[in-house]
XYZ file of C-alpha atoms in Angstrom:
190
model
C 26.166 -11.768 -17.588
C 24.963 -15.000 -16.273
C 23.586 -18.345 -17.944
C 22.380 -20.707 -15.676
C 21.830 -24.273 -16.275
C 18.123 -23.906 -17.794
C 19.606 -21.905 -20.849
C 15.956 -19.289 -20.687
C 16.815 -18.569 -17.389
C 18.919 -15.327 -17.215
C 21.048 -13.090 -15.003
C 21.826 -9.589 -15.650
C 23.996 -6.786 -13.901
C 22.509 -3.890 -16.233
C 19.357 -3.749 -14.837
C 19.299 -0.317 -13.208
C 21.496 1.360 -15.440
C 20.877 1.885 -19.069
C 23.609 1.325 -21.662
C 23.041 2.204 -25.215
C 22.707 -0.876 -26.984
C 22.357 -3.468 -24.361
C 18.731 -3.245 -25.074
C 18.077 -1.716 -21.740
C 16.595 1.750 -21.971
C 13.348 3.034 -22.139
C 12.903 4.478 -25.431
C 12.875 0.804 -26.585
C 10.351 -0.382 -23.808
C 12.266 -3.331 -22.467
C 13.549 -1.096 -19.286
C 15.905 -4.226 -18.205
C 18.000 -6.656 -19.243
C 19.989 -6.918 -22.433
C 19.036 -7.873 -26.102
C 18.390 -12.019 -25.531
C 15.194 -13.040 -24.887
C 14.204 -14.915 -21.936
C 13.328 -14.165 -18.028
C 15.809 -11.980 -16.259
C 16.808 -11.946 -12.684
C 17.196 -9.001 -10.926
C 15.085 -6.318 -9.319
C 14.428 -2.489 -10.851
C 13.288 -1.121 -7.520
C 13.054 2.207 -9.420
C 9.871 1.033 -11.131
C 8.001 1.060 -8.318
C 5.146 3.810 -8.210
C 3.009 3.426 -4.965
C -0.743 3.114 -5.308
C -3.792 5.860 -4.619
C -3.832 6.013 -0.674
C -6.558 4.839 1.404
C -4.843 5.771 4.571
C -1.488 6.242 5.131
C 0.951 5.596 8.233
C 3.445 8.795 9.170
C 6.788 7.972 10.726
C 6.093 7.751 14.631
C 2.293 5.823 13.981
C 2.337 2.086 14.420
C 1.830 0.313 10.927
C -0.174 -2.301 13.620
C -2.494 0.222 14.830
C -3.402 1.674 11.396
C -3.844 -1.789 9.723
C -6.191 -2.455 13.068
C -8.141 0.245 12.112
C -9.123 -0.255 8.189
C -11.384 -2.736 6.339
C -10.446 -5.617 4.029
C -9.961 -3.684 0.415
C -7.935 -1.042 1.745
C -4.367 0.528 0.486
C -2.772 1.449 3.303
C 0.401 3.378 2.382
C 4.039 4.298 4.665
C 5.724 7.289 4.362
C 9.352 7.454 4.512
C 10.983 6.635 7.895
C 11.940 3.958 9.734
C 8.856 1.905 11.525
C 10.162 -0.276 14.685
C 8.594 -3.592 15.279
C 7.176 -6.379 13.776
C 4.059 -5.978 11.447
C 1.309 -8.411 11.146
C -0.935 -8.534 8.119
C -4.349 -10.426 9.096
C -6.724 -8.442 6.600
C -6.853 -8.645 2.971
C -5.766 -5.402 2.155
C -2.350 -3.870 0.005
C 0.038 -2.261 2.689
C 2.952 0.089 0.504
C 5.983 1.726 1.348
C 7.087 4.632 -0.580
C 9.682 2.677 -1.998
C 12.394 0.363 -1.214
C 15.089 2.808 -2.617
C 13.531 5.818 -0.501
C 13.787 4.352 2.434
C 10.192 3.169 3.975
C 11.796 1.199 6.387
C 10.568 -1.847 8.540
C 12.790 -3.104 11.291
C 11.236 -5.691 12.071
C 9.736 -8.867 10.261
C 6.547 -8.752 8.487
C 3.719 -11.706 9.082
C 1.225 -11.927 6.474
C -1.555 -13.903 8.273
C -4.188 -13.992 5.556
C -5.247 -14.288 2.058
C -5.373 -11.606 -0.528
C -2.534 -9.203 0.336
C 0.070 -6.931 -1.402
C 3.056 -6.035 0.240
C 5.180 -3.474 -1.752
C 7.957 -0.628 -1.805
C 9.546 -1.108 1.433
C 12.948 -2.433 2.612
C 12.231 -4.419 5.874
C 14.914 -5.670 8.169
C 13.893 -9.067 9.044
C 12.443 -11.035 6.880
C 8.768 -11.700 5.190
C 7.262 -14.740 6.931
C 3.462 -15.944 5.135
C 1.615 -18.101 7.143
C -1.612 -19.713 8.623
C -3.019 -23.069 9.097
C -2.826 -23.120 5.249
C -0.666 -21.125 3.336
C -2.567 -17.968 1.853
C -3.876 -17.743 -1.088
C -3.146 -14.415 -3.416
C -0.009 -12.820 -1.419
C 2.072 -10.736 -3.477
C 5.370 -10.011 -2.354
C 7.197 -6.985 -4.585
C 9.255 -4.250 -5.076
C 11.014 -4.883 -1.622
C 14.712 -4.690 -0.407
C 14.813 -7.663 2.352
C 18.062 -7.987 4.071
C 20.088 -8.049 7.689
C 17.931 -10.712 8.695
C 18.335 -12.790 11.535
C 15.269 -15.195 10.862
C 17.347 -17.692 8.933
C 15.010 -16.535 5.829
C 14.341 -13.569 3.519
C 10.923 -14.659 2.177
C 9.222 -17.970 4.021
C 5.590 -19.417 3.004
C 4.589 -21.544 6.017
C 1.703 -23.761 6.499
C -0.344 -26.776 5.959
C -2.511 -27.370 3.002
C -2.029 -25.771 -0.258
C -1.352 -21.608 -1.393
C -2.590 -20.758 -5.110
C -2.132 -17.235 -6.635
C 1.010 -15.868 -5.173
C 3.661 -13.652 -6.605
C 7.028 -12.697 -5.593
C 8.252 -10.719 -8.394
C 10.863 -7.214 -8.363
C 12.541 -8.414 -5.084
C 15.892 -8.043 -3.432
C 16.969 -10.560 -1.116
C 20.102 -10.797 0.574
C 20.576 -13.012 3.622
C 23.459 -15.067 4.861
C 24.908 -17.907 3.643
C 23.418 -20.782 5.247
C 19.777 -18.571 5.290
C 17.449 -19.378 2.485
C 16.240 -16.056 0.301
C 12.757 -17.860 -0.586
C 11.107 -21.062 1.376
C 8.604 -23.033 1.472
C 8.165 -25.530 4.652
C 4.898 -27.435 4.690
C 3.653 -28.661 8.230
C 5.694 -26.678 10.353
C 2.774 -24.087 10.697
C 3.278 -23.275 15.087
């Protein structure tokens, strides 16, 4: 385990597998982490359930087209298989892979261009990127496996103005070593 310098802020390796004792197994309801109290770090992408379907995107359909198609309010949910391209999220709706760990697979990067959207259960291939004029307002961001990408960022809020309401929570992020897992950048909205 790791302490960082804030002493509540925590980093655990046991968070996927239970070990009797550590505090992390479901018949004592914590599901993560160890016995100490305090926030963890560290993603259970086997938590994820997806959500009741409004419409849903089969391997071969563009995640564009189908997101063209459907109303603000809307779950749209992706099967498993690998989706090519870059998707961009301009309606408030909640777009969900079937997990992450089961492969609903973006290769691509995703552009959330609005307010009021859930992205969730997928592992995408090129980073999230949030943006408008302002930032958005209400973007959750979880239960994703970002990695491989060649953006220079695994999670970027861009904009001008101000962005209330978001969440990133249940996330893996891996990106290189001079890349930046989250970011904010004010002004550089283009």
């Amino acid at each position: 385990e790791q302490v960082r310098n804030n002493s509540d802020f925590k980093c655990s390796s046991d968070l996927l597998e239970p070990e009797e004792g550590n505090g992390n197994d479901k018949e004592n309801g914590s599901g993560q982490g160890n016995d100490e109290e305090g926030p963890k770090v560290g993603a259970d992408l086997l938590a994820y359930s997806q959500p009741q379907c409004d419409y849903t995107v089969t391997e071969g359909e563009s995640i564009n087209s189908v997101i063209a198609g459907v109303g603000d309010g809307s779950v749209v949910c992706v099967e498993d298989g690998t989706f090519n391209g870059d998707v961009t999220v301009n309606k408030e709706i909640t777009l969900a892979g079937a997990g992450a760990v089961t492969s609903s697979v973006i290769n691509g990067q995703v552009r959330i261009q609005t307010s009021n959207v859930t992205l969730q259960g997928f592992r995408i291939l090129n980073g999230v990127r949030v943006e408008s004029g302002d930032y958005p307002d209400n973007v959750t961001i979880s239960h994703n496996h970002i990695e491989n990408t060649t953006a220079g960022f695994g999670i970027l809020f861009n904009g001008d103005g101000s962005a209330s309401g978001s969440t990133i929570d249940n996330n893996i992020v891996n990106v290189g070593s001079d890349d930046s897992a989250i970011s904010l950048r004010h002004g550089q909205y283009g």
